[in-house]
Coordinates of C-alpha atoms in Angstrom, one line a residue:
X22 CA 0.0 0.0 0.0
X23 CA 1.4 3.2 -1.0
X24 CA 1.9 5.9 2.2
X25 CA 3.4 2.9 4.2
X26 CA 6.7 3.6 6.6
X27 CA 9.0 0.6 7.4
X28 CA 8.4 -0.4 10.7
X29 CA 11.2 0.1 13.0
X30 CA 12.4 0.7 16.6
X31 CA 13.0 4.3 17.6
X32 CA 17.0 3.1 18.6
X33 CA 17.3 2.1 14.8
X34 CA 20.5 3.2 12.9
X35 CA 20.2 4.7 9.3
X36 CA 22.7 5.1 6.6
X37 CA 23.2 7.7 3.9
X38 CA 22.5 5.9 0.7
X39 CA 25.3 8.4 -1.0
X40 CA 28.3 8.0 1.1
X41 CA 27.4 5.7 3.9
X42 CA 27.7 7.4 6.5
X43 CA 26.0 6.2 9.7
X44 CA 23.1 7.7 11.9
X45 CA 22.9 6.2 15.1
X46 CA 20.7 7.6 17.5
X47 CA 22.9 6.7 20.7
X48 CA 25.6 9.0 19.8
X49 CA 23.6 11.6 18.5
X50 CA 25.1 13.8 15.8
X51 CA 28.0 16.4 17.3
X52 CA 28.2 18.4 14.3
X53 CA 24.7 19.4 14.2
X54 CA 24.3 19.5 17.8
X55 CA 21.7 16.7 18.3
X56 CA 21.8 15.1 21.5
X57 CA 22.7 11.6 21.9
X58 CA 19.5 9.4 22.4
X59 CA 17.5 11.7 19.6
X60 CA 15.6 9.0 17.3
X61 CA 16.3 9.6 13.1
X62 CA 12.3 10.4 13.1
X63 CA 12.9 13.8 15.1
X64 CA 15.6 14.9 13.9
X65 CA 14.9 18.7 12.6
X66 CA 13.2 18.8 9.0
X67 CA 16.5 20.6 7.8
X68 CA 19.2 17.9 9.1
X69 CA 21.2 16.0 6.1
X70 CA 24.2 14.0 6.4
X71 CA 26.8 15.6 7.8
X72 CA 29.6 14.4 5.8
X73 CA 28.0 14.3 2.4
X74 CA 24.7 16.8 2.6
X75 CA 22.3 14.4 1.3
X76 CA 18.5 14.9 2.8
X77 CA 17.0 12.8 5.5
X78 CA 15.2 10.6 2.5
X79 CA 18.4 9.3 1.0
X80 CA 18.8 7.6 4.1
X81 CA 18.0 3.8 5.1
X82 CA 17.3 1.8 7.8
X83 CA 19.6 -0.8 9.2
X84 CA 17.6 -3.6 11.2
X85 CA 18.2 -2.7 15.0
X86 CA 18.5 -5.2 17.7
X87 CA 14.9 -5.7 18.6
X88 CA 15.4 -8.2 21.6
X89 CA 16.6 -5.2 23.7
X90 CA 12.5 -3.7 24.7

């Protein structure tokens, strides 16, 4: 069905699609100031990747360990 998200956990990682550079939401993201613990889904409408630029779209989501909830 169109409009579908990919289920995932809010501690899942995402990489850039570009240059593969990883988001994990446990270290946050230094050079954009976002706290560690801030899950990919709220990070600000404006944050790309901060090595490459590439928008929050061009990024995937890598299967987190789901046995930790």
């Amino acid at each position: 069905m169109s409009g579908e998200r990919p289920m995932h956990t809010r501690a899942a990682r995402f990489e850039c699609r570009i240059c593969w550079t990883l988001y994990d939401p446990a270290l946050g993201d230094p050079i954009w100031q976002i706290a560690p613990g801030t899950p990919f889904e709220d990070l600000p409408e404006a944050w790309c990747c901060p090595n490459c630029e590439a928008a929050k779209a061009k990024f995937l989501v890598i299967e987190s360990n789901q046995s930790d909830a």
